[in-house]
Structures are given as C-alpha cells and as structure tokens.
mmCIF file of C-alpha atoms and ligand atoms in Angstrom:
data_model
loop_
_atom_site.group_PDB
_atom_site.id
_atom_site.type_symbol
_atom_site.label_atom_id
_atom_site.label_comp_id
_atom_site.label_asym_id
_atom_site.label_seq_id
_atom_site.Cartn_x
_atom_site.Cartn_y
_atom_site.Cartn_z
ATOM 1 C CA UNK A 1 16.623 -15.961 66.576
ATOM 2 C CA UNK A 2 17.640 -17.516 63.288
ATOM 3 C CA UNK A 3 16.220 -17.896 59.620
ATOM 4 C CA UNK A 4 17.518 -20.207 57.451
ATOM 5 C CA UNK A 5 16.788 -19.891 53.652
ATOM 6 C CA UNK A 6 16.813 -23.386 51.646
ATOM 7 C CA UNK A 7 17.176 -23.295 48.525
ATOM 8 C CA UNK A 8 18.018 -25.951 45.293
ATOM 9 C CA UNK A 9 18.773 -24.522 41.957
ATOM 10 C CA UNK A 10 20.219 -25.582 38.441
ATOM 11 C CA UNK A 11 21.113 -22.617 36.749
ATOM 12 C CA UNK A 12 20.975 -19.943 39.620
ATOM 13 C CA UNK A 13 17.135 -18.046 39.762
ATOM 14 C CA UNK A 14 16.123 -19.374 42.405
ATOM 15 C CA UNK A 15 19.557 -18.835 44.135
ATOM 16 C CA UNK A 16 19.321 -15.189 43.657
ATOM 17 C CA UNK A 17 16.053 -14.874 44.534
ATOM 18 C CA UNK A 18 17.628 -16.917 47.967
ATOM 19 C CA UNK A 19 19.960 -13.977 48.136
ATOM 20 C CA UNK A 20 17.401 -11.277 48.221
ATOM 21 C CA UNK A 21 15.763 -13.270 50.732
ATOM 22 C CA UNK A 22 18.414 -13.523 53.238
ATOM 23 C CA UNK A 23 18.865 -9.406 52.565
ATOM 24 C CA UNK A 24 15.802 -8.518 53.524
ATOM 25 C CA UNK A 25 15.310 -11.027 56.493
ATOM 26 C CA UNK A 26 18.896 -9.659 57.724
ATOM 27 C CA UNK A 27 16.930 -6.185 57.755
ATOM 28 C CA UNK A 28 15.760 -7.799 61.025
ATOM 29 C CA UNK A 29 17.510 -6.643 64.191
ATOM 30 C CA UNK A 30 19.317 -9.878 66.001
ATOM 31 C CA UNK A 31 18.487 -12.258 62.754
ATOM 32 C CA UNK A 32 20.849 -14.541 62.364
ATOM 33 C CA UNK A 33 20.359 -15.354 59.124
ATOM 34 C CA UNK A 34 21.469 -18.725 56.672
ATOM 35 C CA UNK A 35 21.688 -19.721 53.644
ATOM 36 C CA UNK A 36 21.987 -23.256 52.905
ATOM 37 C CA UNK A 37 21.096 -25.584 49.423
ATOM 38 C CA UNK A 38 20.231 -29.307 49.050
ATOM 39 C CA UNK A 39 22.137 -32.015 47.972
ATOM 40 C CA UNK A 40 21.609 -32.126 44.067
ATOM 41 C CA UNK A 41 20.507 -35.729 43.120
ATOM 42 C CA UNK A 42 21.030 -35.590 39.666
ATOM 43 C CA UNK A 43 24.085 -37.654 37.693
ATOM 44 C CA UNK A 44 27.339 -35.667 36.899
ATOM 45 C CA UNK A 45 26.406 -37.215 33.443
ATOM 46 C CA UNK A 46 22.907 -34.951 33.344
ATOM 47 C CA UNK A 47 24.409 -31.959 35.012
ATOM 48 C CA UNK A 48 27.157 -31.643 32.297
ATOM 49 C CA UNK A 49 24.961 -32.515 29.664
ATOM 50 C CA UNK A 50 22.445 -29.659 30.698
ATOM 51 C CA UNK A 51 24.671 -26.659 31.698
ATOM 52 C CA UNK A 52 23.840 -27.277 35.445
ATOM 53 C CA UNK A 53 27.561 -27.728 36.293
ATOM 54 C CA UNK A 54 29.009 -24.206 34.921
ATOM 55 C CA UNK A 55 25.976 -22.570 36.394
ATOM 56 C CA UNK A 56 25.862 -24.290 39.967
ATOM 57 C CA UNK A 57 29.229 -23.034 39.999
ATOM 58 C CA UNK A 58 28.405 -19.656 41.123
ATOM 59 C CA UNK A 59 26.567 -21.529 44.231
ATOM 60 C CA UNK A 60 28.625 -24.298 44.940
ATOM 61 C CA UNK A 61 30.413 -22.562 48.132
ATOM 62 C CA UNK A 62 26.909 -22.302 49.779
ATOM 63 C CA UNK A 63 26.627 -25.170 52.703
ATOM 64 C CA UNK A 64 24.743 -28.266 51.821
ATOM 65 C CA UNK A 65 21.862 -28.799 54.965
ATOM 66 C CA UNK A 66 21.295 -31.610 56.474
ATOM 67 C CA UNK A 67 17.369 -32.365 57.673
ATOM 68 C CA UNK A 68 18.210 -32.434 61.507
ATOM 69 C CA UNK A 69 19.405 -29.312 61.504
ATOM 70 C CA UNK A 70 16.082 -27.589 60.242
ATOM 71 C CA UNK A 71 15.137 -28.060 64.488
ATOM 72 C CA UNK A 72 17.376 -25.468 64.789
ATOM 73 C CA UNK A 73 15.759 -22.519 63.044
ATOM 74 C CA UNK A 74 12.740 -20.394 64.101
ATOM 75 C CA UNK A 75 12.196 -19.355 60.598
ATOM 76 C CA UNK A 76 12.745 -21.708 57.628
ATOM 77 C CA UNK A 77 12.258 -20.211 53.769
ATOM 78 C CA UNK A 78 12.730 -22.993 51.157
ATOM 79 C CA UNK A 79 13.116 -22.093 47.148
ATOM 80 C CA UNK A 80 12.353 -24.389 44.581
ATOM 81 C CA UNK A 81 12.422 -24.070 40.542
ATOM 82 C CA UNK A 82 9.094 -25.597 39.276
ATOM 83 C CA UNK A 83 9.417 -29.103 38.078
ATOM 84 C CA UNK A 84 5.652 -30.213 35.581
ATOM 85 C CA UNK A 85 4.191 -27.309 38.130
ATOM 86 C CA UNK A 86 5.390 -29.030 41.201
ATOM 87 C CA UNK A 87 8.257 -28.673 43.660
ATOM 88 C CA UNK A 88 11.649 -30.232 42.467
ATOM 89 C CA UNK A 89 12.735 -33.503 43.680
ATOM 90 C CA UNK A 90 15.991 -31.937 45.048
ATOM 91 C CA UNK A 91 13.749 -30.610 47.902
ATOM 92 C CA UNK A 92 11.447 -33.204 48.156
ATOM 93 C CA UNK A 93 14.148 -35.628 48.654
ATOM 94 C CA UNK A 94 15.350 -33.870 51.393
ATOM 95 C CA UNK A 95 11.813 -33.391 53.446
ATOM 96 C CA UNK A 96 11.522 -36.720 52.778
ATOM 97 C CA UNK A 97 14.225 -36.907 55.366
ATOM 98 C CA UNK A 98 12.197 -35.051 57.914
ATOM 99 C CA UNK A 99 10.149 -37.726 59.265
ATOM 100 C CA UNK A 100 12.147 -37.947 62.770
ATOM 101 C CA UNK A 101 11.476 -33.915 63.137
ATOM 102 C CA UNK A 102 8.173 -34.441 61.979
ATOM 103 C CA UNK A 103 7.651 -37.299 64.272
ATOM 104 C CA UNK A 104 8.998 -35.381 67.226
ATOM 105 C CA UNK A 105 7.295 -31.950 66.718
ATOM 106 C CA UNK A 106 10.242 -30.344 66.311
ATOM 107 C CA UNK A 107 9.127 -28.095 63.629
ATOM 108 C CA UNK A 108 5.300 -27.511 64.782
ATOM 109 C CA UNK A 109 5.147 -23.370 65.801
ATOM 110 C CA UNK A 110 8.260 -22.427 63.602
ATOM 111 C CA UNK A 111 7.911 -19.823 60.606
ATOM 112 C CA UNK A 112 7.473 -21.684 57.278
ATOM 113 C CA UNK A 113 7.711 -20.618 53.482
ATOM 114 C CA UNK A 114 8.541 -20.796 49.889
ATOM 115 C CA UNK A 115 9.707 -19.146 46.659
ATOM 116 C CA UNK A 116 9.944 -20.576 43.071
ATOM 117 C CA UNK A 117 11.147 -20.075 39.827
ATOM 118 C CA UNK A 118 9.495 -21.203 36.706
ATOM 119 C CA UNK A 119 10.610 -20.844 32.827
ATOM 120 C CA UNK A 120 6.359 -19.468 31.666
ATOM 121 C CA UNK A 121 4.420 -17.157 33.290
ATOM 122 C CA UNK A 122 1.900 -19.783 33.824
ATOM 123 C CA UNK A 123 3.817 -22.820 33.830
ATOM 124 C CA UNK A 124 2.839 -23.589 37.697
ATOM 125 C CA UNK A 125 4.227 -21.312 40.302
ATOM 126 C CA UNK A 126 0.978 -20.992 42.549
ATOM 127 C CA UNK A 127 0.683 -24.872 42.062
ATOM 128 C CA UNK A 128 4.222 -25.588 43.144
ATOM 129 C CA UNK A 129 4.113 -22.997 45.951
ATOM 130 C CA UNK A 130 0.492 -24.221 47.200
ATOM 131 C CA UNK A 131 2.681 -27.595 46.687
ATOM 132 C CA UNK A 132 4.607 -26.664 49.178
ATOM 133 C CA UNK A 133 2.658 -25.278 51.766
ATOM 134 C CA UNK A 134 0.733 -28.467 52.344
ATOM 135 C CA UNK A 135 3.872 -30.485 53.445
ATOM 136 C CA UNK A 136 4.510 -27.349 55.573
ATOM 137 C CA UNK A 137 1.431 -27.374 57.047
ATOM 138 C CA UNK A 138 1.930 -31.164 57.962
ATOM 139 C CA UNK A 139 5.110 -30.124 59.489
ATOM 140 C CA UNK A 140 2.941 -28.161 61.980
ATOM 141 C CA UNK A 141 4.485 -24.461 60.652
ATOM 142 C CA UNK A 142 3.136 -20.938 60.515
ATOM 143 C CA UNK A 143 2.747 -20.878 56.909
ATOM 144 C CA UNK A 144 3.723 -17.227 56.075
ATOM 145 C CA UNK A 145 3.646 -15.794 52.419
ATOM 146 C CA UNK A 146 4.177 -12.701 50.527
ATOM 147 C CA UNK A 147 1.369 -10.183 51.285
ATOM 148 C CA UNK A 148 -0.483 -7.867 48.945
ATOM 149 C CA UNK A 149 0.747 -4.782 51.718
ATOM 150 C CA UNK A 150 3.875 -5.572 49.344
ATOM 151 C CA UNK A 151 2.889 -3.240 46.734
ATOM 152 C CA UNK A 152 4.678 -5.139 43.799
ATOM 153 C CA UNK A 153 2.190 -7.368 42.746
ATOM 154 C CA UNK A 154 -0.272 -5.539 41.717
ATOM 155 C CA UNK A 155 1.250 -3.816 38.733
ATOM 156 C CA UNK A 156 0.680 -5.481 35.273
ATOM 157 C CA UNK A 157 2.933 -2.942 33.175
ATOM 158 C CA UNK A 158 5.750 -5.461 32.771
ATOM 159 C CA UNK A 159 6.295 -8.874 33.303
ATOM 160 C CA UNK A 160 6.662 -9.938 36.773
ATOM 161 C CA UNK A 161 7.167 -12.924 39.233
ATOM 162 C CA UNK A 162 5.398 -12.238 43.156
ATOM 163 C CA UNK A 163 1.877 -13.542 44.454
ATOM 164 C CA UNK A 164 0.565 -13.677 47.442
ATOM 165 C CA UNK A 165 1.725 -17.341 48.185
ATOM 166 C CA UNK A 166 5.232 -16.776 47.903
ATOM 167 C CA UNK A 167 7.913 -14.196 45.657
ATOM 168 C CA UNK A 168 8.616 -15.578 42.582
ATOM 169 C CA UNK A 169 10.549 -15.135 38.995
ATOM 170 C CA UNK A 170 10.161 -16.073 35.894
ATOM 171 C CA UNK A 171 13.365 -17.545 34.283
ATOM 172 C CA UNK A 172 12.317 -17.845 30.274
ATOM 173 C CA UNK A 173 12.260 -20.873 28.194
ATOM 174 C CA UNK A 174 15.956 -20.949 27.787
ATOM 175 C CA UNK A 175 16.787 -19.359 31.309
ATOM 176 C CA UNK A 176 17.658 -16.187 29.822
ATOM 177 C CA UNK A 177 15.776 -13.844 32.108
ATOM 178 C CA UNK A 178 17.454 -12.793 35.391
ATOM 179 C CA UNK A 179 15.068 -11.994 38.047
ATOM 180 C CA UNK A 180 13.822 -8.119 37.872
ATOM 181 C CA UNK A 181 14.109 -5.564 40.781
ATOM 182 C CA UNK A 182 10.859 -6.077 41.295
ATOM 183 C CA UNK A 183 11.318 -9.871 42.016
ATOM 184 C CA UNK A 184 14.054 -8.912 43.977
ATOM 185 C CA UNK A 185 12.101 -6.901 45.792
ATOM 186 C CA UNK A 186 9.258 -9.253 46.499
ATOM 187 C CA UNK A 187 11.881 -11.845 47.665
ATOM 188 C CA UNK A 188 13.140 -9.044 50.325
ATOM 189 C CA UNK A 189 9.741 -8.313 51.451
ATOM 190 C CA UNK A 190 9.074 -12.030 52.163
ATOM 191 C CA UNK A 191 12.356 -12.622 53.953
ATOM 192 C CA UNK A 192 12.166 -9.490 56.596
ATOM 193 C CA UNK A 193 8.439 -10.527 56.931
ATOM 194 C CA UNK A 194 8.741 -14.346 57.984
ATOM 195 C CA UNK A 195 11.331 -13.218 59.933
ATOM 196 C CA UNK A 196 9.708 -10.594 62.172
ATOM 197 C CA UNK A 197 6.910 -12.887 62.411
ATOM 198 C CA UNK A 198 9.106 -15.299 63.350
ATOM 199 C CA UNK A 199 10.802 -13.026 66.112
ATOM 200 C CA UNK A 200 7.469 -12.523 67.434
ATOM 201 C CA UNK A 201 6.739 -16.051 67.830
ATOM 202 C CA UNK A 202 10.096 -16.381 70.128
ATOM 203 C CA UNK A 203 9.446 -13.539 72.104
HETATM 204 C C1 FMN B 1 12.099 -31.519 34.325
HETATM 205 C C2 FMN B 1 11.748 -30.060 34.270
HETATM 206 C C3 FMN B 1 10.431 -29.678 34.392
HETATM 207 C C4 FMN B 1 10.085 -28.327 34.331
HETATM 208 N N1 FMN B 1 8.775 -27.975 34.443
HETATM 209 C C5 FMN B 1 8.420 -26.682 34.301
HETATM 210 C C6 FMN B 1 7.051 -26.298 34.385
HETATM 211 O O1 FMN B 1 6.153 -27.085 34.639
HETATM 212 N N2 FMN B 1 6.760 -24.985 34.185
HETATM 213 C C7 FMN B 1 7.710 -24.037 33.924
HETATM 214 O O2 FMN B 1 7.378 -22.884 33.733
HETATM 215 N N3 FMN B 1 9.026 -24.386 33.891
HETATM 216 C C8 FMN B 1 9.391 -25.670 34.081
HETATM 217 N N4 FMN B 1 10.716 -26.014 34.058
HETATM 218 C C9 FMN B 1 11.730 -24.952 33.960
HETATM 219 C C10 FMN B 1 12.356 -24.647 35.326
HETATM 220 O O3 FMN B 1 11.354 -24.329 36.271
HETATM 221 C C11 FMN B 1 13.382 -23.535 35.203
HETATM 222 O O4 FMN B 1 14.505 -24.073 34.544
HETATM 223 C C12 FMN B 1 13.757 -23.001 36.581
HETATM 224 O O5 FMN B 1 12.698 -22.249 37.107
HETATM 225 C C13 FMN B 1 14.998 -22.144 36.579
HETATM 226 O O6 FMN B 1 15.375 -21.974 37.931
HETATM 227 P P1 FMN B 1 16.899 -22.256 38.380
HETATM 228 O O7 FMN B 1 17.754 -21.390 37.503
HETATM 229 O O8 FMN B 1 16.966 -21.818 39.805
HETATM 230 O O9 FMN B 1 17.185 -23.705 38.218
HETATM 231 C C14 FMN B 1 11.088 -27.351 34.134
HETATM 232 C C15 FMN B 1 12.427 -27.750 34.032
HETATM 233 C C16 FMN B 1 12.764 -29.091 34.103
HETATM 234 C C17 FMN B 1 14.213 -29.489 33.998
#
C-alpha cells in the first residue's frame, strides 16, 4: 500500500508539518510512503522579492507530482498554507488538473486529507481545511481527519495548531514560529491514522 503526502509551501511550515506526516504514516507496517510538492506558480520576480526562494530551498529536492499519478496511491494527504482563509492556489491549480481521474473514478474509495498552516490563530484554518474536504469529497475519497482520541487538542495551556479536521500550525505574522512538538505530533497522528485506515480499505 502507499501514502503519498502533497504538500506546497513558501517558507517551509507546512513542509515540516509534511515531514511529520510521512513519520508517522511510515509507523505503518508495509507503507510505502511519499512525499511529493506542487509546482509553485508564482514569478521568480515574487519569490525573490518575498523570501520564498532562500526558504523553498530547504525543499527544493522534494519531487514535483504530477495529477495522474495521484491514481496510484491508496492514501493521499495534501498540505496547504492558508491563502484569505482558503486553500492556496499552488494546490488548487494542480486539482484543477484532476478532472480525467475525477472523470474516471480513479480516486473514489481512496484515503483523503489535509493539513494547513496559517500566520493567526484564527486567520482560517478550519475554513481552508473544510475547503478542502469538499473537493475531496467530490473526488469520491474517505475523508479522514485528525481525531480528538489524539489527545493534543484539547489542551489550551499554550498556543497550539491541531483540530479535528486536520493537524495544523500556526506560523506568526512574520513566519517566525516553527511548528511545536505538539503540532508535530498532531501531524504524526494524522499520517499513521489515514494510513491504517487506508490499509484497511486494501485489505
Ligand atoms: C496572499 C496571502 C494570503 C494569506 N492569508 C492568510 C489568512 O487568511 N490567514 C492567515 O492566518 N494567514 C494568511 N497568510 C499567511 C500564510 O498562511 C503563512 O505565510 C503560511 O501559513 C506559512 O506557511 P508556509 O511557511 O508553509 O508557506 C497569507 C499569506 C499570503 C501570502
């Protein structure tokens, strides 16, 4: 069986939270587990001008995915930073891209799921990750999110990404917060989860 996490970042939270993902779905006995991005479609001009290049650095050796290929996965975990409290056009370029799968039922029964990354603790990461779900859901996927049996969410004695839609982080106005154990954590939980869900499905 096989997971794929999909990920798009600029300046590398939701990347690490893609990490933590592919740990804990790895966790998983006879996962095979990858990680892949999106193709950025922003200008070199923009990317300079905004940091993205020096920080997309520390990604850029991940693969870039192509949309036919998602056919290929029985589990399928996509990250997105929070763009106005929606998901990024990085990633909805590239389900825009799926309408041959989606047209073909190739992805109807497979594992599907998300993560996000926004700068404010309320600047949209339920929205985005609902966001998400839907075009999921038209996909024809098992939705699968992050479960309150994952203990993390229910503290309030520090700041903390993780709800039941999806793990989470929260990056700061100026992208200066990394994302916590506990975020870490969450993002672990939902990857060995879809996945064994997933292996159950293929059994
Ligand atoms: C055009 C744009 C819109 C954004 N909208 C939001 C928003 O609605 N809420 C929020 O909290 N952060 C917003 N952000 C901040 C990003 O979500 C933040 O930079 C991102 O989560 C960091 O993840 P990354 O390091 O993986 O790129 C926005 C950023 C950009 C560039």
């Amino acid at each position: 069986m096989k997971t794929l996490i999909l990920f798009y970042s600029t300046y590398g939270h939701v990347y690490k939270l893609a990490e933590a993902m592919a740990e804990g779905a790895r966790e998983v006995e006879g996962n095979d587990v990858v990680i892949k991005r999106v193709p950025e479609t922003l200008s070199r001009e923009v990317l300079d001008k905004t940091g993205a290049t020096e920080a997309q650095k520390a990604f850029d050796h991940i693969p870039v995915a192509k949309p036919e290929e998602l056919a290929q996965y029985d589990a399928i975990i996509i990250g997105t930073p929070t763009r106005y409290g929606n998901v990024c056009g990085q990633i909805q370029a590239f389900l825009d891209g799926t309408g041959a799968l989606w047209a073909a039922g190739k992805l109807v029964g497979k594992v599907g799921g998300c993560f996000v990354s926004t700068a404010t603790q309320h600047g949209g990461q339920e929205t985005t990750l609902r966001a998400l779900h839907t075009e999921l859901l038209h996909l024809g996927m098992v939705v699968v999110g992050l479960p309150y049996a994952w203990q993390g969410q229910m503290g309030h004695h520090e700041v903390t990404g993780g709800t039941p839609y999806g793990a989470s982080t929260v990056a700061g106005g100026q992208g200066e917060r990394q994302p916590s154990g506990n975020e870490l954590e969450g993002a672990r939980y939902q990857g060995r989860h879809s996945s064994e869900i997933a292996k159950k499905l293929a059994s």
